[in-house]
Coordinates of C-alpha atoms and ligand atoms in Angstrom, one line a residue:
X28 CA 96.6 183.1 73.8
X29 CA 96.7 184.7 70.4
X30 CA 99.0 187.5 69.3
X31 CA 96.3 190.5 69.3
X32 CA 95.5 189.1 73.4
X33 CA 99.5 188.7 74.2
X34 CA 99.5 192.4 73.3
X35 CA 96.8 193.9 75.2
X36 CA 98.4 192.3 77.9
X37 CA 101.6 193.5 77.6
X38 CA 100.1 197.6 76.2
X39 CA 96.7 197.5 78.4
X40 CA 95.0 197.9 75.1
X41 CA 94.3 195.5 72.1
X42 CA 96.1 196.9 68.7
X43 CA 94.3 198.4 66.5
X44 CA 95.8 196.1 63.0
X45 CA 98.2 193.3 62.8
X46 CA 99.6 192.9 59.3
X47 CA 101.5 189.6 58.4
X48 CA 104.1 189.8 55.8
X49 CA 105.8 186.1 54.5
X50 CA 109.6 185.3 54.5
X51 CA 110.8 184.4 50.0
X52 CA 112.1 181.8 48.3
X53 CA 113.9 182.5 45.7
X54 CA 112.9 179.2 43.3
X55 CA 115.2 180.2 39.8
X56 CA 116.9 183.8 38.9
X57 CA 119.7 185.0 40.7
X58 CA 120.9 188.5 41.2
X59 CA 118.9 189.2 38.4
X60 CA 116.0 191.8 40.0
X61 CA 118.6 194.9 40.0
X62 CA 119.2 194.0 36.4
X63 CA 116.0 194.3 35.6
X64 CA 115.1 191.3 35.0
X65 CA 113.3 187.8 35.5
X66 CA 112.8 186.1 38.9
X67 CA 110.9 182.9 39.6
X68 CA 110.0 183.1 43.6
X69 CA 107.7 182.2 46.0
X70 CA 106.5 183.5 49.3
X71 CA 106.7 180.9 52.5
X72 CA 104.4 179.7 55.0
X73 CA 106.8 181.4 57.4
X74 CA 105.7 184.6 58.2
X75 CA 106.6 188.0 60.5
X76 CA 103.4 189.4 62.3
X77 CA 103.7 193.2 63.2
X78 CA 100.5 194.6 66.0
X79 CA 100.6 198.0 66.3
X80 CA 98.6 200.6 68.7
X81 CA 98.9 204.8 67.8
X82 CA 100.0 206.4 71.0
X83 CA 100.1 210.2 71.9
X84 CA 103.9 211.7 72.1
X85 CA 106.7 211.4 70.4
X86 CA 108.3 208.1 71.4
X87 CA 107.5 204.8 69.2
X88 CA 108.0 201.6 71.6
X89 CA 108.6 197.6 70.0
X90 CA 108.7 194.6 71.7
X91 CA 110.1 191.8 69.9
X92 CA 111.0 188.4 71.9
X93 CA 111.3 189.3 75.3
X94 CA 113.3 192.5 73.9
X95 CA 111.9 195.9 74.0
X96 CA 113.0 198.8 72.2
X97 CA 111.9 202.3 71.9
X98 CA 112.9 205.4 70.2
X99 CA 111.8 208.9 69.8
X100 CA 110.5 210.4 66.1
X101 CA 112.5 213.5 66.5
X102 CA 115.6 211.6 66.1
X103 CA 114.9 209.6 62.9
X104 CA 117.4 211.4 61.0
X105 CA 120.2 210.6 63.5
X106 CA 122.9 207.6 62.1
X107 CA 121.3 204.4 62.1
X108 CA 122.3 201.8 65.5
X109 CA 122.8 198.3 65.3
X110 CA 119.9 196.9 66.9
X111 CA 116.4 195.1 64.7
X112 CA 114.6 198.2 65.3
X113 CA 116.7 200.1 62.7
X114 CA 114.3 198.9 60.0
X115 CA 111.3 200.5 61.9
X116 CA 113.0 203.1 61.6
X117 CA 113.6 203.1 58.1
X118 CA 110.3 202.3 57.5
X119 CA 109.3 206.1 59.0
X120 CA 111.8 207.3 57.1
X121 CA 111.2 206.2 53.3
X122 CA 107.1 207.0 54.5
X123 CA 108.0 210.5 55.1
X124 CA 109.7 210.6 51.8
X125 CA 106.1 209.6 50.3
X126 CA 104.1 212.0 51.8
X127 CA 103.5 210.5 56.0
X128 CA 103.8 212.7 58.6
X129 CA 105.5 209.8 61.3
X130 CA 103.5 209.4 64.4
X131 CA 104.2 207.7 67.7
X132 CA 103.1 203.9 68.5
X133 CA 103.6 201.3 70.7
X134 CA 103.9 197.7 68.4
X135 CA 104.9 194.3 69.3
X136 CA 106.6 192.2 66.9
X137 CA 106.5 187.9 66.3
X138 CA 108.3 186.0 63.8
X139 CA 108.6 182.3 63.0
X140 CA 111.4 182.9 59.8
X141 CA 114.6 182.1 60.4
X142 CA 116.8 185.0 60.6
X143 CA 120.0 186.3 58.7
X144 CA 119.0 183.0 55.9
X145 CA 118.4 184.1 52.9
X146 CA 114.5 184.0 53.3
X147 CA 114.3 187.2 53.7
X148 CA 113.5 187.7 57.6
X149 CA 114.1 191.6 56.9
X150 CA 112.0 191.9 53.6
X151 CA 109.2 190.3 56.0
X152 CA 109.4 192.7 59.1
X153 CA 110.3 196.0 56.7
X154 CA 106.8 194.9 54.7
X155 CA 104.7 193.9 58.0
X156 CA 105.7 197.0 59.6
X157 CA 105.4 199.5 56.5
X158 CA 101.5 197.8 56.3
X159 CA 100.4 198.3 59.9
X160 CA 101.8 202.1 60.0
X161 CA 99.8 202.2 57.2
X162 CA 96.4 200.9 58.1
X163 CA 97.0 202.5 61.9
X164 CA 97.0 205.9 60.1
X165 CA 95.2 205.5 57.1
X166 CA 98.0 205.9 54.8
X167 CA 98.2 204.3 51.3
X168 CA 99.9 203.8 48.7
X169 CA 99.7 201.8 45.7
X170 CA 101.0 197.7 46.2
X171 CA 104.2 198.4 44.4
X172 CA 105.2 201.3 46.3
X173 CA 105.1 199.4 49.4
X174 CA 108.3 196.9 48.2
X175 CA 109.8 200.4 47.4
X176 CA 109.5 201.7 50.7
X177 CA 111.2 197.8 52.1
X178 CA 113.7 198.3 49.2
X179 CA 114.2 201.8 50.4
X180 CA 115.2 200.4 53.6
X181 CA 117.8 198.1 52.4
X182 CA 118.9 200.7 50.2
X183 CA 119.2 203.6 51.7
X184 CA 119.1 202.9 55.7
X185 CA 120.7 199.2 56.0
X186 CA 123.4 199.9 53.0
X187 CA 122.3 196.9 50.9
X188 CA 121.8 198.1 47.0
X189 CA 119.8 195.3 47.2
X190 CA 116.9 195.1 44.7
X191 CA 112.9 194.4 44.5
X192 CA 112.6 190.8 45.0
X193 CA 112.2 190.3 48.7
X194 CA 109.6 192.7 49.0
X195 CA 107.9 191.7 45.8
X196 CA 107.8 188.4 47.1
X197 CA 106.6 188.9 50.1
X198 CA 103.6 191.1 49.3
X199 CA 102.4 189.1 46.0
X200 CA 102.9 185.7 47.0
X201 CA 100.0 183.3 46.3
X202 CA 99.4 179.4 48.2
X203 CA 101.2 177.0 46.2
X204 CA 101.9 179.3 43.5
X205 CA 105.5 180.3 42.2
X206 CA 105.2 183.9 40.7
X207 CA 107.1 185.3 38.0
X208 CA 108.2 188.6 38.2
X209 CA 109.7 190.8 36.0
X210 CA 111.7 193.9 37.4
X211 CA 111.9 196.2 34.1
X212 CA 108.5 196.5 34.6
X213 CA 108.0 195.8 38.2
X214 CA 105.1 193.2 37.9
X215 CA 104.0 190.0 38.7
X216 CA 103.5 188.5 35.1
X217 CA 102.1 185.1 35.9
X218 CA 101.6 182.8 38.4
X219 CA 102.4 178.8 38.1
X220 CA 101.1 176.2 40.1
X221 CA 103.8 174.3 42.4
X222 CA 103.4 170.5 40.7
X223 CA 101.2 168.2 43.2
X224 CA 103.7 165.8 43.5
X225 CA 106.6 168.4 44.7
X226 CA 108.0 170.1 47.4
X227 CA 110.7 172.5 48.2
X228 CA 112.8 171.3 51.1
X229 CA 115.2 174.1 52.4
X230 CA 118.7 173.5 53.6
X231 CA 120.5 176.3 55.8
X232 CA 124.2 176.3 55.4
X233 CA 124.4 177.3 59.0
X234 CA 127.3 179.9 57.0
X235 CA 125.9 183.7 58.6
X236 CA 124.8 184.8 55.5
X237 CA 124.9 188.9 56.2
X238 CA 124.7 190.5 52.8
X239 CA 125.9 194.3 54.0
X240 CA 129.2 193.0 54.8
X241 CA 129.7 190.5 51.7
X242 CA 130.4 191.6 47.8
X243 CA 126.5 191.5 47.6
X244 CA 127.5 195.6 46.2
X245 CA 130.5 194.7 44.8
X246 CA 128.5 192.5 42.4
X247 CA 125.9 195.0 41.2
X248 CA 129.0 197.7 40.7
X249 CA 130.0 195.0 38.3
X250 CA 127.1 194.2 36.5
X251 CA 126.5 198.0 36.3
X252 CA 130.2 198.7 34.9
X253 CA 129.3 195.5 32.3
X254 CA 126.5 198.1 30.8
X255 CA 128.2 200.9 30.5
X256 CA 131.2 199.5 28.8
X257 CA 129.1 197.6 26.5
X258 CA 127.3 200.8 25.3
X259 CA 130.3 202.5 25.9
X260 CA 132.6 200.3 23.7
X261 CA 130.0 198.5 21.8
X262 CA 127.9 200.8 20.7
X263 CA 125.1 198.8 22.2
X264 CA 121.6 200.7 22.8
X265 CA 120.9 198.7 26.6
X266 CA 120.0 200.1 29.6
X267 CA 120.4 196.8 31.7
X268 CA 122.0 193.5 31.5
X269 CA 118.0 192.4 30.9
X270 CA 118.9 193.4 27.3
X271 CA 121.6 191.7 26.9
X272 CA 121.9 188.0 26.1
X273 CA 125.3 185.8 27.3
X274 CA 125.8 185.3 23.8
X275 CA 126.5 188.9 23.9
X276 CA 128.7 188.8 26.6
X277 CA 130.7 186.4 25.1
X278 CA 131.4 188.1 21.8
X279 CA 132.6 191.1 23.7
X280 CA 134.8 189.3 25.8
X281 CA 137.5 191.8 24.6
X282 CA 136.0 194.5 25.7
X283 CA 135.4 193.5 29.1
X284 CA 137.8 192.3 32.5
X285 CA 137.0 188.2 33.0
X286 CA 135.4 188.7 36.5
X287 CA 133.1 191.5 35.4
X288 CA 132.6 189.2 32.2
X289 CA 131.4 186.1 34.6
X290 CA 129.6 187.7 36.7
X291 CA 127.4 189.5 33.9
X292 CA 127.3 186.1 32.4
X293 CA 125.2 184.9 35.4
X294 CA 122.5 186.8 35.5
X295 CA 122.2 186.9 31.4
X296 CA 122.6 183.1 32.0
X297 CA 119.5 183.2 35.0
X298 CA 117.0 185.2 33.1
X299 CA 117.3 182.5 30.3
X300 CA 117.0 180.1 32.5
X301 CA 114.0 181.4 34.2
X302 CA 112.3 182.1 30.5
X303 CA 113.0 178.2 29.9
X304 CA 112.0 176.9 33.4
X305 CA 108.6 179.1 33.7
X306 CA 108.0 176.8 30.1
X307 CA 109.5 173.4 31.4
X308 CA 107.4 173.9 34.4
X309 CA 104.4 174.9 31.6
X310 CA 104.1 171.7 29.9
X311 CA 105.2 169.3 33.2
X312 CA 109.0 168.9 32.2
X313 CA 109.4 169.0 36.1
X314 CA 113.0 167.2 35.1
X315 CA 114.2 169.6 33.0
X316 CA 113.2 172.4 35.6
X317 CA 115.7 170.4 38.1
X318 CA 118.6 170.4 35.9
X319 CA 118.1 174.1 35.8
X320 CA 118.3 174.5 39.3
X321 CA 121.7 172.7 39.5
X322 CA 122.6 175.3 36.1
X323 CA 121.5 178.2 38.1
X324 CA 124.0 176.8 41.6
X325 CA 126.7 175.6 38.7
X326 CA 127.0 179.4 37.7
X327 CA 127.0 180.9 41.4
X328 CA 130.1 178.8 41.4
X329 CA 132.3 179.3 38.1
X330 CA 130.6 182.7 37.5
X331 CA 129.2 184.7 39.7
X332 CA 131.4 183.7 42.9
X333 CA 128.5 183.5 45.3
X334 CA 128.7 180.0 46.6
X335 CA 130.8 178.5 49.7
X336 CA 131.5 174.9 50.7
X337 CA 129.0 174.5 52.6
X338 CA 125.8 175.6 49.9
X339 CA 128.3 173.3 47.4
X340 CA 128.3 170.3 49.7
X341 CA 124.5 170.5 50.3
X342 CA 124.1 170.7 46.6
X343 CA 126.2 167.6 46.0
X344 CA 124.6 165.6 48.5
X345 CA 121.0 166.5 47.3
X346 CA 122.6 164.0 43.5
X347 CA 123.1 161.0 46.2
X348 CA 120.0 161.1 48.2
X349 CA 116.7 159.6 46.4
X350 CA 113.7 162.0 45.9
X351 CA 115.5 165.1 44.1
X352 CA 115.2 166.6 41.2
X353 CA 117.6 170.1 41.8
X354 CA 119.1 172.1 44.1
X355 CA 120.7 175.3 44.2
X356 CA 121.9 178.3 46.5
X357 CA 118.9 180.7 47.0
X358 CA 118.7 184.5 47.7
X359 CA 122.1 186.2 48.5
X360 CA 124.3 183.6 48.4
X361 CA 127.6 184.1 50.1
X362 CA 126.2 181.2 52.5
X363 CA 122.2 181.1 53.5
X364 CA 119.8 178.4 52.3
X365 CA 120.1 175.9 49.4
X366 CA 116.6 175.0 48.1
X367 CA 115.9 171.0 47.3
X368 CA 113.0 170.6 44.5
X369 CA 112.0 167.4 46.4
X370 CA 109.2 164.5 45.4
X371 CA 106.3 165.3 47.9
X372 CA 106.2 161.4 49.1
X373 CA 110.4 161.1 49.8
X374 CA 110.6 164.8 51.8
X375 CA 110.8 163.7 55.1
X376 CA 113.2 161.0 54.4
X377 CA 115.2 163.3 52.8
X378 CA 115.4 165.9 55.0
X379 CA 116.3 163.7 57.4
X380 CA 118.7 162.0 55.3
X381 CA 120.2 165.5 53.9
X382 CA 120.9 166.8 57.9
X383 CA 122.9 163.6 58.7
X384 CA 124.8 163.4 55.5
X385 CA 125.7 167.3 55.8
X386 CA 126.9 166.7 59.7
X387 CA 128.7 163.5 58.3
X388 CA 130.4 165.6 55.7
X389 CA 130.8 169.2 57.2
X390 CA 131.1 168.1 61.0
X391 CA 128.0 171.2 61.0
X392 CA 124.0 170.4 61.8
X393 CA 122.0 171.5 59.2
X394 CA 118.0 172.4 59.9
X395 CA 116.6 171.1 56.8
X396 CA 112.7 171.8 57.0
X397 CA 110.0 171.2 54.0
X398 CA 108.7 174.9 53.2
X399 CA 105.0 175.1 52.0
X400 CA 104.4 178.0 49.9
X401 CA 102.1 180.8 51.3
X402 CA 100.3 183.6 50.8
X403 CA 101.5 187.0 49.8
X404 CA 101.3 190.0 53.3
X405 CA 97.8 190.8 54.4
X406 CA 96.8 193.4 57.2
X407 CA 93.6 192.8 59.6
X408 CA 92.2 195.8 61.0
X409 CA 90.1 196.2 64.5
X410 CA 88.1 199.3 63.6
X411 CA 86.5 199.4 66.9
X412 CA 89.6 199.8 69.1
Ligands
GLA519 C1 119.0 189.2 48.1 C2 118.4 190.6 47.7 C3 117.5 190.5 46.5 C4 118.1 189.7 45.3 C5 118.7 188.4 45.8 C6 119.5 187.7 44.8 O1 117.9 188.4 48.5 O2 117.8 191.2 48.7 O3 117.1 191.8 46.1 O4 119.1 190.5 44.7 O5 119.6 188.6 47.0 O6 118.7 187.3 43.7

């Protein structure tokens, strides 16, 4: 039975769109989106499917895994719970702040992305959601308003100053492509074909990887202090750290605390290294793109203090096992997934070989799975219903 029949089973009446939105990987630039800058990501084959069917009233229902939730429109604005259903919630909300007059629905929710990762299991529900509202009530906006709303979520209704990536990712995401995205101007600036002979094999720490209650905003106050001191003290005419290069950063060292320094000199450090690895992947220099991926986890460690033992040990094993050309931490950090840049014909073998080496090492089971890369969200109407 498909998902559209499961929920005219469980409602009495078929929905009238499903849209599918795709958890992220985040392939090279770290912390770098809310800096402006450059990110290297790619959308997964793992993907959240939202149905949803308008109803009359004032009370929107979800059903989610055996769970069902419901709440009533006229308290939106009340403090946000605990429970999944929060970023429904916070999808009406941003909406309204864009011109939709929330109305009532009954929707059922199934997802096949890990959750709490770092592939971005929220990004994926905040955009599937934000989609089907849409197409049930004819609202639209323009593509790169609907990451805002998702971002607008995060920000303003989760408590994560989180920034455009997830979303991004999530929405424009092409099969077998890795997307470039540049955050000053919020755009996808090119997309570059995964190599034939590769594969990204995803390692989860099995470390809860809940970015509200790590330094995730801790982080960005720094980089955002980093600025204004440098234009502050340095007479420099920048708006982000995007304009500033870790050259930069060193020559001010003065002028600036050693943590903030650090952490500033990770993300300068990641947007060069996505600038070099969109033009090692470019000419085929799949090698040198691997060594940047152990850079990028290198500086989450000495700089940026985003790592943990666990996302260090699966990085350390990925040097011993055959097959792999780089690893690093990816999204968040404070624990989450490591990503393995993995030769197509070894994958399974290393997978398998990564889990038991990590349970060897850790004494904790890791689910290592191979991760195709998928297409960006998509909606599917039923006009007839
Ligand atoms: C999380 C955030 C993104 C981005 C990454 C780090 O996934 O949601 O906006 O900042 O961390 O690159």
């Amino acid at each position: 039975m498909d998902f559209s029949e499961k929920f005219a089973r469980e409602y009495g009446a078929p929905p009238v769109a499903v849209a599918s939105a795709p958890g992220r990987l985040e392939v090279l630039g770290n912390h770098t989106d809310y800096n402006e800058g450059l990110v290297l990501s790619a959308a997964i084959a793992l993907k959240t499917d939202f149905a949803i069917l308008p109803v009359n009233g004032d009370i929107c229902e979800v059903r989610s895994g055996g769970e069902k939730l419901s709440f009533p429109l006229s308290a939106l604005d009340e403090p946000p719970g605990e429970d999944w259903v929060e970023y429904i919630k916070g999808v009406l909300i941003e909406l309204r702040k864009r011109g939709f007059a929330p109305k009532a629905f009954k929707a059922a929710i199934q997802s096949d992305i890990p959750l709490s990762a770092g592939m971005s299991s929220s990004a994926a529900l905040e955009i599937s959601a934000a989609l089907a509202i849409g197409a049930a009530f004819d609202f639209e906006l323009p593509p790169e308003e609907w990451a805002k709303v998702g971002q607008g979520v995060e920000n303003n209704h989760m408590g994560l100053q989180s920034g455009l990536l997830d979303q991004f990712s999530s929405l424009f995401g092409e099969r077998n492509k890795l997307i470039l995205c540049d955050f000053r101007d919020i755009r996808v600036v090119k997309t570059i074909s995964m190599p034939d002979n590769l594969v990204f094999v995803v390692a989860n720490s099995m470390v809860k990887h809940d970015l509200v209650d790590s330094d995730y905003n801790l982080r960005r106050e720094s980089c955002e202090r980093v600025v204004k001191t440098l234009r502050e003290r340095k007479g420099m005419n920048i708006s982000a750290l995007r304009d500033v290069s870790t050259r930069e950063i060193e020559l001010a060292r003065d002028a600036l605390p050693l943590r903030d320094a650090r952490i500033a000199s990770h993300v300068t450090g990641e947007n060069e290294r996505v600038e070099r690895g969109v033009a090692a992947l470019e000419s085929g220099d799949v090698a040198t793109f691997g060594e940047l991926m152990y850079e990028s986890h290198a500086s989450s460690i000495n700089n940026f203090a985003n790592s943990c033992p666990e996302l260090d040990c699966l990085v350390e094993l990925s040097k011993s096992i055959p097959g792999c050309l780089g690893a690093r931490l990816s999204g968040g950090g404070f624990g989450g997934i490591t990503i393995h840049l993995v030769e197509a014909d070894e994958a399974e073998r290393y997978r398998a070989r990564l889990e038991t080496a990590y349970f060897q090492r850790m004494g904790k089971e890791t689910k290592a799975l191979v991760c195709a890369i998928g297409a960006g969200a998509s909606v599917e109407q039923y006009p007839g219903n």
